[in-house]
């Protein structure tokens, strides 16, 4: 139910639904089956980034801990999801909230700059933003 409310970006209803959750950690943790399979739970931050739900992201970010910005799901962080989609605004929001440009959840060691370079939407603005915020353009991957 929460994922449907999040996708509608109805913040008032989302606030009410999340208030019913058993603990504060549930707010930005797993909330819906929207992952690679129908039974894979998806963290709200990932859902907001992958679907470009800006209002949902703005609502959830203040509720999410910094650790959740780097959490692993589908081997990508929320920052990787936003940056590879080419969404400069969402990427800035995540960076401003503390997402790391050097964090990697991938066995190859790829960080967000590697993912952006290989994406369908690599833009100079995105690369410049990530480098400005500390991404190493000379970083190497494993293997």
Short mmCIF file of N, CA, C and O in Angstrom, two decimals:
data_model
loop_
_atom_site.label_atom_id
_atom_site.label_comp_id
_atom_site.label_asym_id
_atom_site.label_seq_id
_atom_site.Cartn_x
_atom_site.Cartn_y
_atom_site.Cartn_z
N UNK A 1 0.81 -1.19 0.00
CA UNK A 1 0.00 0.00 0.00
C UNK A 1 0.85 1.26 0.00
O UNK A 1 0.57 2.21 -0.71
N UNK A 2 1.91 1.26 0.80
CA UNK A 2 2.76 2.45 0.89
C UNK A 2 3.37 2.77 -0.46
O UNK A 2 3.48 3.93 -0.84
N UNK A 3 3.77 1.74 -1.22
CA UNK A 3 4.39 2.01 -2.52
C UNK A 3 3.40 2.67 -3.47
O UNK A 3 3.76 3.55 -4.24
N UNK A 4 2.14 2.29 -3.40
CA UNK A 4 1.12 2.92 -4.26
C UNK A 4 0.94 4.38 -3.89
O UNK A 4 0.82 5.25 -4.76
N UNK A 5 0.92 4.67 -2.60
CA UNK A 5 0.79 6.05 -2.14
C UNK A 5 2.04 6.84 -2.55
O UNK A 5 1.94 7.98 -3.02
N UNK A 6 3.21 6.24 -2.42
CA UNK A 6 4.46 6.92 -2.81
C UNK A 6 4.46 7.24 -4.29
O UNK A 6 4.85 8.33 -4.70
N UNK A 7 4.00 6.31 -5.10
CA UNK A 7 3.97 6.53 -6.54
C UNK A 7 2.98 7.62 -6.94
O UNK A 7 3.17 8.31 -7.92
N UNK A 8 1.94 7.80 -6.14
CA UNK A 8 0.96 8.85 -6.44
C UNK A 8 1.47 10.22 -6.01
O UNK A 8 0.94 11.24 -6.41
N UNK A 9 2.52 10.22 -5.19
CA UNK A 9 3.12 11.44 -4.63
C UNK A 9 2.12 12.27 -3.83
O UNK A 9 2.24 13.48 -3.73
N UNK A 10 1.15 11.60 -3.22
CA UNK A 10 0.21 12.26 -2.33
C UNK A 10 0.86 12.30 -0.94
O UNK A 10 0.76 11.35 -0.17
N UNK A 11 1.52 13.39 -0.65
CA UNK A 11 2.34 13.50 0.56
C UNK A 11 1.50 13.41 1.83
O UNK A 11 1.92 12.78 2.80
N UNK A 12 0.33 14.00 1.84
CA UNK A 12 -0.51 13.95 3.04
C UNK A 12 -0.92 12.52 3.38
O UNK A 12 -0.83 12.11 4.53
N UNK A 13 -1.33 11.77 2.39
CA UNK A 13 -1.71 10.38 2.63
C UNK A 13 -0.47 9.57 3.00
O UNK A 13 -0.51 8.72 3.90
N UNK A 14 0.66 9.84 2.34
CA UNK A 14 1.89 9.13 2.67
C UNK A 14 2.28 9.37 4.12
O UNK A 14 2.67 8.46 4.84
N UNK A 15 2.16 10.61 4.58
CA UNK A 15 2.48 10.95 5.97
C UNK A 15 1.60 10.13 6.92
O UNK A 15 2.09 9.59 7.91
N UNK A 16 0.31 10.02 6.62
CA UNK A 16 -0.61 9.26 7.47
C UNK A 16 -0.28 7.77 7.46
O UNK A 16 -0.27 7.13 8.51
N UNK A 17 0.00 7.22 6.28
CA UNK A 17 0.33 5.80 6.19
C UNK A 17 1.62 5.49 6.92
O UNK A 17 1.72 4.51 7.65
N UNK A 18 2.63 6.33 6.74
CA UNK A 18 3.92 6.08 7.39
C UNK A 18 3.83 6.25 8.90
O UNK A 18 4.57 5.61 9.64
N UNK A 19 2.90 7.07 9.37
CA UNK A 19 2.71 7.24 10.81
C UNK A 19 2.22 5.94 11.45
O UNK A 19 2.40 5.72 12.65
N UNK A 20 1.62 5.07 10.66
CA UNK A 20 1.13 3.79 11.17
C UNK A 20 2.21 2.71 11.22
O UNK A 20 1.97 1.63 11.72
N UNK A 21 3.41 3.01 10.67
CA UNK A 21 4.49 2.02 10.64
C UNK A 21 5.00 1.78 12.06
O UNK A 21 5.01 2.67 12.89
N UNK A 22 5.47 0.56 12.35
CA UNK A 22 5.87 0.19 13.71
C UNK A 22 7.09 0.93 14.24
O UNK A 22 7.23 1.09 15.44
N UNK A 23 7.98 1.37 13.38
CA UNK A 23 9.16 2.10 13.85
C UNK A 23 9.58 3.11 12.79
O UNK A 23 9.20 3.02 11.63
N UNK A 24 10.39 4.08 13.21
CA UNK A 24 10.81 5.14 12.30
C UNK A 24 11.67 4.60 11.16
O UNK A 24 11.65 5.15 10.07
N UNK A 25 12.42 3.54 11.39
CA UNK A 25 13.26 2.97 10.34
C UNK A 25 12.45 2.45 9.16
O UNK A 25 12.94 2.39 8.05
N UNK A 26 11.20 2.12 9.41
CA UNK A 26 10.34 1.59 8.34
C UNK A 26 10.04 2.65 7.30
O UNK A 26 9.71 2.34 6.17
N UNK A 27 10.17 3.91 7.67
CA UNK A 27 9.84 5.01 6.77
C UNK A 27 10.62 4.93 5.47
O UNK A 27 10.06 5.07 4.39
N UNK A 28 11.91 4.70 5.54
CA UNK A 28 12.72 4.70 4.33
C UNK A 28 13.26 3.33 3.99
O UNK A 28 14.05 3.19 3.07
N UNK A 29 12.88 2.33 4.74
CA UNK A 29 13.33 0.98 4.47
C UNK A 29 12.46 0.33 3.42
O UNK A 29 11.95 0.97 2.52
N UNK A 30 12.26 -0.91 3.54
CA UNK A 30 11.50 -1.67 2.57
C UNK A 30 10.03 -1.33 2.65
O UNK A 30 9.45 -1.35 3.73
N UNK A 31 9.42 -0.98 1.51
CA UNK A 31 8.00 -0.72 1.57
C UNK A 31 7.15 -1.24 0.45
O UNK A 31 5.97 -1.02 0.48
N UNK A 32 7.68 -1.90 -0.47
CA UNK A 32 6.79 -2.39 -1.51
C UNK A 32 7.44 -3.39 -2.41
O UNK A 32 8.65 -3.46 -2.48
N UNK A 33 6.65 -4.18 -3.06
CA UNK A 33 7.17 -5.17 -4.00
C UNK A 33 7.25 -4.52 -5.37
O UNK A 33 6.32 -4.57 -6.16
N UNK A 34 8.34 -3.85 -5.65
CA UNK A 34 8.51 -3.18 -6.93
C UNK A 34 9.92 -3.42 -7.47
O UNK A 34 10.40 -2.69 -8.30
N UNK A 35 10.56 -4.45 -6.96
CA UNK A 35 11.92 -4.75 -7.39
C UNK A 35 11.93 -5.57 -8.67
O UNK A 35 10.95 -5.62 -9.40
N UNK A 36 13.06 -6.24 -8.94
CA UNK A 36 13.20 -7.02 -10.17
C UNK A 36 12.14 -8.12 -10.31
O UNK A 36 11.79 -8.50 -11.41
N UNK A 37 11.63 -8.62 -9.20
CA UNK A 37 10.54 -9.59 -9.26
C UNK A 37 9.39 -9.03 -8.43
O UNK A 37 9.57 -8.12 -7.64
N UNK A 38 8.24 -9.59 -8.61
CA UNK A 38 7.06 -9.09 -7.89
C UNK A 38 7.18 -9.25 -6.38
O UNK A 38 6.46 -8.62 -5.63
N UNK A 39 8.11 -10.11 -5.94
CA UNK A 39 8.26 -10.35 -4.51
C UNK A 39 9.49 -9.68 -3.92
O UNK A 39 9.82 -9.93 -2.77
N UNK A 40 10.16 -8.86 -4.68
CA UNK A 40 11.36 -8.19 -4.18
C UNK A 40 10.98 -6.84 -3.58
O UNK A 40 10.47 -5.98 -4.28
N UNK A 41 11.19 -6.67 -2.28
CA UNK A 41 10.87 -5.38 -1.68
C UNK A 41 11.85 -4.30 -2.13
O UNK A 41 13.02 -4.57 -2.34
N UNK A 42 11.36 -3.10 -2.29
CA UNK A 42 12.16 -1.98 -2.76
C UNK A 42 12.18 -0.86 -1.74
O UNK A 42 11.11 -0.40 -1.33
N UNK A 43 13.34 -0.40 -1.32
CA UNK A 43 13.39 0.76 -0.42
C UNK A 43 12.77 1.98 -1.11
O UNK A 43 12.92 2.17 -2.31
N UNK A 44 12.09 2.79 -0.34
CA UNK A 44 11.40 3.96 -0.87
C UNK A 44 12.35 4.91 -1.59
O UNK A 44 11.99 5.49 -2.62
N UNK A 45 13.55 5.08 -1.09
CA UNK A 45 14.51 5.97 -1.75
C UNK A 45 14.81 5.50 -3.17
O UNK A 45 14.87 6.29 -4.10
N UNK A 46 14.99 4.21 -3.34
CA UNK A 46 15.26 3.66 -4.68
C UNK A 46 14.04 3.84 -5.58
O UNK A 46 14.18 4.19 -6.75
N UNK A 47 12.86 3.59 -5.03
CA UNK A 47 11.65 3.74 -5.83
C UNK A 47 11.49 5.18 -6.29
O UNK A 47 11.18 5.44 -7.46
N UNK A 48 11.70 6.12 -5.38
CA UNK A 48 11.57 7.54 -5.73
C UNK A 48 12.57 7.92 -6.83
O UNK A 48 12.21 8.60 -7.79
N UNK A 49 13.82 7.46 -6.71
CA UNK A 49 14.84 7.80 -7.70
C UNK A 49 14.59 7.13 -9.04
O UNK A 49 14.71 7.77 -10.09
N UNK A 50 14.24 5.86 -9.03
CA UNK A 50 14.08 5.15 -10.29
C UNK A 50 12.84 5.61 -11.06
O UNK A 50 12.81 5.53 -12.29
N UNK A 51 11.86 6.12 -10.35
CA UNK A 51 10.63 6.59 -11.00
C UNK A 51 10.56 8.12 -11.09
O UNK A 51 9.52 8.65 -11.48
N UNK A 52 11.65 8.76 -10.69
CA UNK A 52 11.73 10.23 -10.72
C UNK A 52 10.56 10.88 -9.98
O UNK A 52 9.94 11.82 -10.46
N UNK A 53 10.31 10.38 -8.79
CA UNK A 53 9.24 10.89 -7.93
C UNK A 53 9.84 11.97 -7.02
O UNK A 53 10.21 11.70 -5.88
N UNK A 54 9.94 13.16 -7.54
CA UNK A 54 10.62 14.24 -6.82
C UNK A 54 9.95 14.61 -5.50
O UNK A 54 10.62 14.84 -4.51
N UNK A 55 8.62 14.69 -5.50
CA UNK A 55 7.92 15.05 -4.26
C UNK A 55 8.11 13.97 -3.21
O UNK A 55 8.29 14.25 -2.03
N UNK A 56 8.08 12.71 -3.63
CA UNK A 56 8.30 11.61 -2.70
C UNK A 56 9.71 11.67 -2.14
O UNK A 56 9.92 11.52 -0.94
N UNK A 57 10.69 11.92 -2.99
CA UNK A 57 12.07 12.03 -2.53
C UNK A 57 12.23 13.17 -1.53
O UNK A 57 12.85 13.01 -0.48
N UNK A 58 11.65 14.32 -1.85
CA UNK A 58 11.74 15.47 -0.94
C UNK A 58 11.11 15.16 0.42
O UNK A 58 11.59 15.61 1.45
N UNK A 59 10.04 14.37 0.42
CA UNK A 59 9.38 14.00 1.67
C UNK A 59 10.21 12.99 2.47
O UNK A 59 10.34 13.10 3.68
N UNK A 60 10.78 12.01 1.78
CA UNK A 60 11.48 10.92 2.47
C UNK A 60 12.90 11.29 2.91
O UNK A 60 13.36 10.83 3.95
N UNK A 61 13.60 12.11 2.14
CA UNK A 61 15.00 12.40 2.46
C UNK A 61 15.22 12.88 3.90
O UNK A 61 16.13 12.38 4.57
N UNK A 62 14.44 13.81 4.42
CA UNK A 62 14.67 14.23 5.81
C UNK A 62 14.42 13.11 6.82
O UNK A 62 14.92 13.17 7.94
N UNK A 63 13.68 12.09 6.44
CA UNK A 63 13.37 10.98 7.33
C UNK A 63 14.40 9.86 7.26
O UNK A 63 14.42 8.98 8.11
N UNK A 64 15.21 9.88 6.21
CA UNK A 64 16.17 8.79 5.97
C UNK A 64 17.50 9.10 6.63
O UNK A 64 17.97 10.23 6.62
N UNK A 65 18.11 8.08 7.20
CA UNK A 65 19.45 8.24 7.76
C UNK A 65 20.46 8.26 6.62
O UNK A 65 20.18 7.80 5.52
N UNK A 66 21.63 8.80 6.89
CA UNK A 66 22.69 8.84 5.88
C UNK A 66 23.04 7.44 5.42
O UNK A 66 23.32 7.22 4.25
N UNK A 67 22.99 6.46 6.31
CA UNK A 67 23.30 5.08 5.94
C UNK A 67 22.36 4.57 4.86
O UNK A 67 22.76 3.81 3.98
N UNK A 68 21.11 5.00 4.88
CA UNK A 68 20.16 4.54 3.88
C UNK A 68 20.47 5.09 2.50
O UNK A 68 20.08 4.53 1.49
N UNK A 69 21.19 6.21 2.44
CA UNK A 69 21.57 6.76 1.14
C UNK A 69 22.57 5.86 0.44
O UNK A 69 22.72 5.90 -0.77
N UNK A 70 23.29 5.05 1.20
CA UNK A 70 24.31 4.18 0.64
C UNK A 70 23.92 2.71 0.65
O UNK A 70 24.69 1.87 0.26
N UNK A 71 22.72 2.40 1.11
CA UNK A 71 22.36 0.99 1.27
C UNK A 71 22.34 0.26 -0.05
O UNK A 71 22.08 0.85 -1.09
N UNK A 72 22.62 -1.01 0.04
CA UNK A 72 22.66 -1.83 -1.16
C UNK A 72 21.29 -2.38 -1.49
O UNK A 72 20.57 -2.87 -0.64
N UNK A 73 20.92 -2.28 -2.70
CA UNK A 73 19.72 -2.91 -3.24
C UNK A 73 19.95 -3.01 -4.73
O UNK A 73 20.27 -2.01 -5.37
N UNK A 74 19.83 -4.16 -5.25
CA UNK A 74 20.05 -4.35 -6.68
C UNK A 74 21.43 -3.85 -7.08
O UNK A 74 21.64 -3.39 -8.19
N UNK A 75 22.37 -3.87 -6.14
CA UNK A 75 23.76 -3.45 -6.35
C UNK A 75 23.91 -1.98 -6.70
O UNK A 75 24.95 -1.57 -7.19
N UNK A 76 22.89 -1.17 -6.47
CA UNK A 76 23.00 0.26 -6.75
C UNK A 76 22.50 1.07 -5.57
O UNK A 76 21.53 0.71 -4.92
N UNK A 77 23.16 2.19 -5.33
CA UNK A 77 22.70 3.11 -4.31
C UNK A 77 21.64 4.03 -4.92
O UNK A 77 21.55 4.14 -6.14
N UNK A 78 20.84 4.71 -4.09
CA UNK A 78 19.89 5.67 -4.65
C UNK A 78 20.59 6.73 -5.52
O UNK A 78 20.06 7.14 -6.55
N UNK A 79 21.80 7.13 -5.13
CA UNK A 79 22.55 8.11 -5.92
C UNK A 79 22.88 7.56 -7.30
O UNK A 79 22.74 8.26 -8.31
N UNK A 80 23.27 6.31 -7.38
CA UNK A 80 23.55 5.69 -8.68
C UNK A 80 22.30 5.67 -9.55
O UNK A 80 22.35 5.96 -10.75
N UNK A 81 21.17 5.36 -8.93
CA UNK A 81 19.91 5.30 -9.67
C UNK A 81 19.56 6.67 -10.24
O UNK A 81 19.24 6.81 -11.42
N UNK A 82 19.64 7.70 -9.41
CA UNK A 82 19.29 9.06 -9.85
C UNK A 82 20.28 9.57 -10.89
O UNK A 82 19.89 10.13 -11.92
N UNK A 83 21.56 9.39 -10.64
CA UNK A 83 22.59 9.93 -11.54
C UNK A 83 22.58 9.24 -12.90
O UNK A 83 22.71 9.89 -13.93
N UNK A 84 22.40 7.91 -12.93
CA UNK A 84 22.40 7.21 -14.21
C UNK A 84 21.14 7.48 -15.02
O UNK A 84 21.13 7.30 -16.23
N UNK A 85 20.09 7.94 -14.36
CA UNK A 85 18.88 8.32 -15.10
C UNK A 85 19.02 9.72 -15.68
O UNK A 85 18.18 10.15 -16.46
N UNK A 86 20.08 10.42 -15.27
CA UNK A 86 20.32 11.76 -15.79
C UNK A 86 19.59 12.85 -15.04
O UNK A 86 19.55 14.00 -15.48
N UNK A 87 19.03 12.52 -13.85
CA UNK A 87 18.26 13.50 -13.09
C UNK A 87 19.19 14.32 -12.19
O UNK A 87 19.52 13.93 -11.08
N UNK A 88 19.60 15.47 -12.69
CA UNK A 88 20.54 16.35 -11.98
C UNK A 88 19.95 16.86 -10.67
O UNK A 88 20.64 16.92 -9.65
N UNK A 89 18.68 17.21 -10.68
CA UNK A 89 18.02 17.75 -9.48
C UNK A 89 18.00 16.72 -8.35
O UNK A 89 18.38 17.02 -7.23
N UNK A 90 17.58 15.49 -8.65
CA UNK A 90 17.53 14.45 -7.62
C UNK A 90 18.94 14.09 -7.15
O UNK A 90 19.16 13.85 -5.97
N UNK A 91 19.88 14.08 -8.07
CA UNK A 91 21.26 13.78 -7.72
C UNK A 91 21.79 14.82 -6.74
O UNK A 91 22.41 14.47 -5.73
N UNK A 92 21.53 16.09 -6.99
CA UNK A 92 21.95 17.16 -6.08
C UNK A 92 21.30 17.00 -4.72
O UNK A 92 21.96 17.18 -3.69
N UNK A 93 20.02 16.66 -4.69
CA UNK A 93 19.32 16.47 -3.42
C UNK A 93 19.98 15.36 -2.59
O UNK A 93 20.17 15.52 -1.38
N UNK A 94 20.29 14.25 -3.23
CA UNK A 94 20.92 13.13 -2.53
C UNK A 94 22.32 13.51 -2.03
O UNK A 94 22.70 13.19 -0.90
N UNK A 95 23.08 14.20 -2.86
CA UNK A 95 24.42 14.63 -2.46
C UNK A 95 24.35 15.62 -1.30
O UNK A 95 25.12 15.54 -0.35
N UNK A 96 23.40 16.55 -1.37
CA UNK A 96 23.24 17.53 -0.29
C UNK A 96 22.86 16.87 1.02
O UNK A 96 23.16 17.39 2.09
N UNK A 97 22.22 15.73 0.94
CA UNK A 97 21.79 15.00 2.14
C UNK A 97 22.87 14.05 2.66
O UNK A 97 22.74 13.46 3.70
N UNK A 98 23.97 13.90 1.90
CA UNK A 98 25.08 13.11 2.40
C UNK A 98 25.41 11.85 1.64
O UNK A 98 26.25 11.06 2.08
N UNK A 99 24.79 11.62 0.50
CA UNK A 99 25.12 10.44 -0.30
C UNK A 99 26.58 10.53 -0.75
O UNK A 99 27.08 11.60 -1.08
N UNK A 100 27.25 9.41 -0.76
CA UNK A 100 28.68 9.36 -1.08
C UNK A 100 28.92 9.07 -2.56
O UNK A 100 28.36 8.13 -3.11
N UNK A 101 29.80 9.87 -3.17
CA UNK A 101 30.16 9.64 -4.58
C UNK A 101 31.21 8.54 -4.70
O UNK A 101 31.46 8.06 -5.80
N UNK A 102 31.80 8.13 -3.60
CA UNK A 102 32.84 7.10 -3.66
C UNK A 102 32.34 5.73 -3.22
O UNK A 102 33.02 4.73 -3.41
N UNK A 103 31.16 5.66 -2.63
CA UNK A 103 30.60 4.39 -2.16
C UNK A 103 30.33 3.47 -3.34
O UNK A 103 29.81 3.89 -4.35
N UNK A 104 30.69 2.22 -3.18
CA UNK A 104 30.40 1.23 -4.22
C UNK A 104 29.82 -0.02 -3.59
O UNK A 104 30.34 -0.52 -2.60
N UNK A 105 28.77 -0.50 -4.16
CA UNK A 105 28.16 -1.75 -3.71
C UNK A 105 28.41 -2.86 -4.71
O UNK A 105 27.93 -3.97 -4.54
N UNK A 106 29.14 -2.55 -5.74
CA UNK A 106 29.35 -3.51 -6.82
C UNK A 106 30.66 -4.27 -6.63
O UNK A 106 31.66 -3.69 -6.21
N UNK A 107 30.69 -5.56 -6.93
CA UNK A 107 31.92 -6.34 -6.79
C UNK A 107 33.09 -5.76 -7.61
O UNK A 107 34.25 -5.89 -7.24
N UNK A 108 32.77 -5.09 -8.70
CA UNK A 108 33.81 -4.51 -9.56
C UNK A 108 34.41 -3.25 -8.98
O UNK A 108 35.43 -2.77 -9.47
N UNK A 109 33.78 -2.71 -7.94
CA UNK A 109 34.27 -1.47 -7.34
C UNK A 109 33.77 -0.22 -8.05
O UNK A 109 34.21 0.88 -7.74
N UNK A 110 32.87 -0.39 -8.99
CA UNK A 110 32.34 0.77 -9.70
C UNK A 110 31.61 1.70 -8.74
O UNK A 110 30.76 1.26 -7.97
N UNK A 111 31.94 2.98 -8.81
CA UNK A 111 31.23 3.99 -8.05
C UNK A 111 30.29 4.72 -9.00
O UNK A 111 30.17 4.37 -10.18
N UNK A 112 29.64 5.74 -8.50
CA UNK A 112 28.60 6.42 -9.28
C UNK A 112 29.15 7.02 -10.58
O UNK A 112 28.47 6.97 -11.61
N UNK A 113 30.36 7.54 -10.59
CA UNK A 113 30.91 8.14 -11.81
C UNK A 113 31.10 7.08 -12.91
O UNK A 113 30.84 7.33 -14.08
N UNK A 114 31.54 5.88 -12.51
CA UNK A 114 31.66 4.78 -13.48
C UNK A 114 30.29 4.45 -14.08
O UNK A 114 30.15 4.27 -15.29
N UNK A 115 29.28 4.37 -13.19
CA UNK A 115 27.93 4.03 -13.65
C UNK A 115 27.39 5.09 -14.61
O UNK A 115 26.78 4.75 -15.61
N UNK A 116 27.63 6.36 -14.31
CA UNK A 116 27.15 7.44 -15.17
C UNK A 116 27.84 7.38 -16.53
O UNK A 116 27.19 7.51 -17.57
N UNK A 117 29.14 7.13 -16.53
CA UNK A 117 29.89 7.07 -17.79
C UNK A 117 29.36 5.96 -18.70
O UNK A 117 29.36 6.10 -19.92
N UNK A 118 28.88 4.86 -18.11
CA UNK A 118 28.37 3.73 -18.89
C UNK A 118 26.87 3.81 -19.15
O UNK A 118 26.32 2.97 -19.84
N UNK A 119 26.22 4.83 -18.62
CA UNK A 119 24.76 4.91 -18.72
C UNK A 119 24.29 5.40 -20.09
O UNK A 119 25.09 5.83 -20.92
N UNK A 120 22.99 5.37 -20.27
CA UNK A 120 22.38 5.88 -21.50
C UNK A 120 22.28 7.40 -21.49
O UNK A 120 21.96 8.00 -22.51
N UNK A 121 22.53 8.02 -20.33
CA UNK A 121 22.35 9.47 -20.18
C UNK A 121 23.58 10.19 -19.64
O UNK A 121 23.46 11.03 -18.76
N UNK A 122 24.78 9.89 -20.12
CA UNK A 122 25.94 10.59 -19.56
C UNK A 122 25.96 12.04 -20.05
O UNK A 122 25.95 12.30 -21.25
N UNK A 123 25.92 12.98 -19.12
CA UNK A 123 25.98 14.38 -19.50
C UNK A 123 27.18 15.03 -18.83
O UNK A 123 27.60 14.62 -17.75
N UNK A 124 27.70 16.05 -19.46
CA UNK A 124 28.82 16.79 -18.90
C UNK A 124 28.44 17.39 -17.56
O UNK A 124 29.23 17.38 -16.62
N UNK A 125 27.20 17.90 -17.44
CA UNK A 125 26.76 18.50 -16.19
C UNK A 125 26.78 17.51 -15.04
O UNK A 125 27.19 17.83 -13.93
N UNK A 126 26.34 16.28 -15.30
CA UNK A 126 26.33 15.26 -14.26
C UNK A 126 27.75 14.89 -13.86
O UNK A 126 28.06 14.79 -12.66
N UNK A 127 28.62 14.70 -14.83
CA UNK A 127 30.02 14.36 -14.54
C UNK A 127 30.67 15.48 -13.74
O UNK A 127 31.34 15.24 -12.74
N UNK A 128 30.47 16.73 -14.16
CA UNK A 128 31.04 17.86 -13.43
C UNK A 128 30.53 17.93 -12.00
O UNK A 128 31.31 18.18 -11.07
N UNK A 129 29.24 17.71 -11.80
CA UNK A 129 28.67 17.72 -10.45
C UNK A 129 29.33 16.66 -9.57
O UNK A 129 29.74 16.94 -8.44
N UNK A 130 29.43 15.45 -10.09
CA UNK A 130 30.00 14.35 -9.30
C UNK A 130 31.48 14.59 -8.98
O UNK A 130 31.93 14.33 -7.86
N UNK A 131 32.23 15.11 -9.95
CA UNK A 131 33.65 15.41 -9.71
C UNK A 131 33.78 16.55 -8.70
O UNK A 131 34.61 16.49 -7.79
N UNK A 132 32.93 17.57 -8.83
CA UNK A 132 32.91 18.67 -7.85
C UNK A 132 32.68 18.16 -6.44
O UNK A 132 33.22 18.70 -5.48
N UNK A 133 31.85 17.14 -6.32
CA UNK A 133 31.49 16.61 -5.01
C UNK A 133 32.43 15.49 -4.54
O UNK A 133 32.16 14.84 -3.54
N UNK A 134 33.52 15.27 -5.28
CA UNK A 134 34.54 14.34 -4.79
C UNK A 134 34.74 13.06 -5.54
O UNK A 134 35.58 12.23 -5.15
N UNK A 135 34.02 12.84 -6.61
CA UNK A 135 34.23 11.61 -7.39
C UNK A 135 35.59 11.69 -8.07
O UNK A 135 36.00 12.74 -8.55
N UNK A 136 36.30 10.59 -8.07
CA UNK A 136 37.64 10.53 -8.65
C UNK A 136 37.56 10.05 -10.10
O UNK A 136 37.28 8.88 -10.36
N UNK A 137 37.83 10.95 -11.06
CA UNK A 137 37.76 10.54 -12.47
C UNK A 137 38.85 9.54 -12.86
O UNK A 137 38.77 8.93 -13.92
N UNK A 138 39.85 9.35 -12.00
CA UNK A 138 40.93 8.40 -12.29
C UNK A 138 40.76 7.08 -11.53
O UNK A 138 41.64 6.21 -11.61
N UNK A 139 39.66 6.94 -10.80
CA UNK A 139 39.44 5.71 -10.04
C UNK A 139 39.34 4.52 -10.96
O UNK A 139 38.81 4.60 -12.07
N UNK A 140 39.88 3.39 -10.50
CA UNK A 140 39.86 2.17 -11.30
C UNK A 140 38.92 1.15 -10.69
O UNK A 140 38.69 1.14 -9.50
N UNK A 141 38.42 0.30 -11.54
CA UNK A 141 37.58 -0.79 -11.07
C UNK A 141 38.44 -2.03 -10.88
O UNK A 141 39.58 -2.08 -11.33
N UNK A 142 37.86 -3.02 -10.25
CA UNK A 142 38.55 -4.29 -10.00
C UNK A 142 38.30 -5.20 -11.19
O UNK A 142 37.17 -5.37 -11.62
N UNK A 143 39.37 -5.78 -11.71
CA UNK A 143 39.22 -6.77 -12.77
C UNK A 143 39.17 -6.28 -14.14
O UNK A 143 39.05 -5.40 -14.75
#
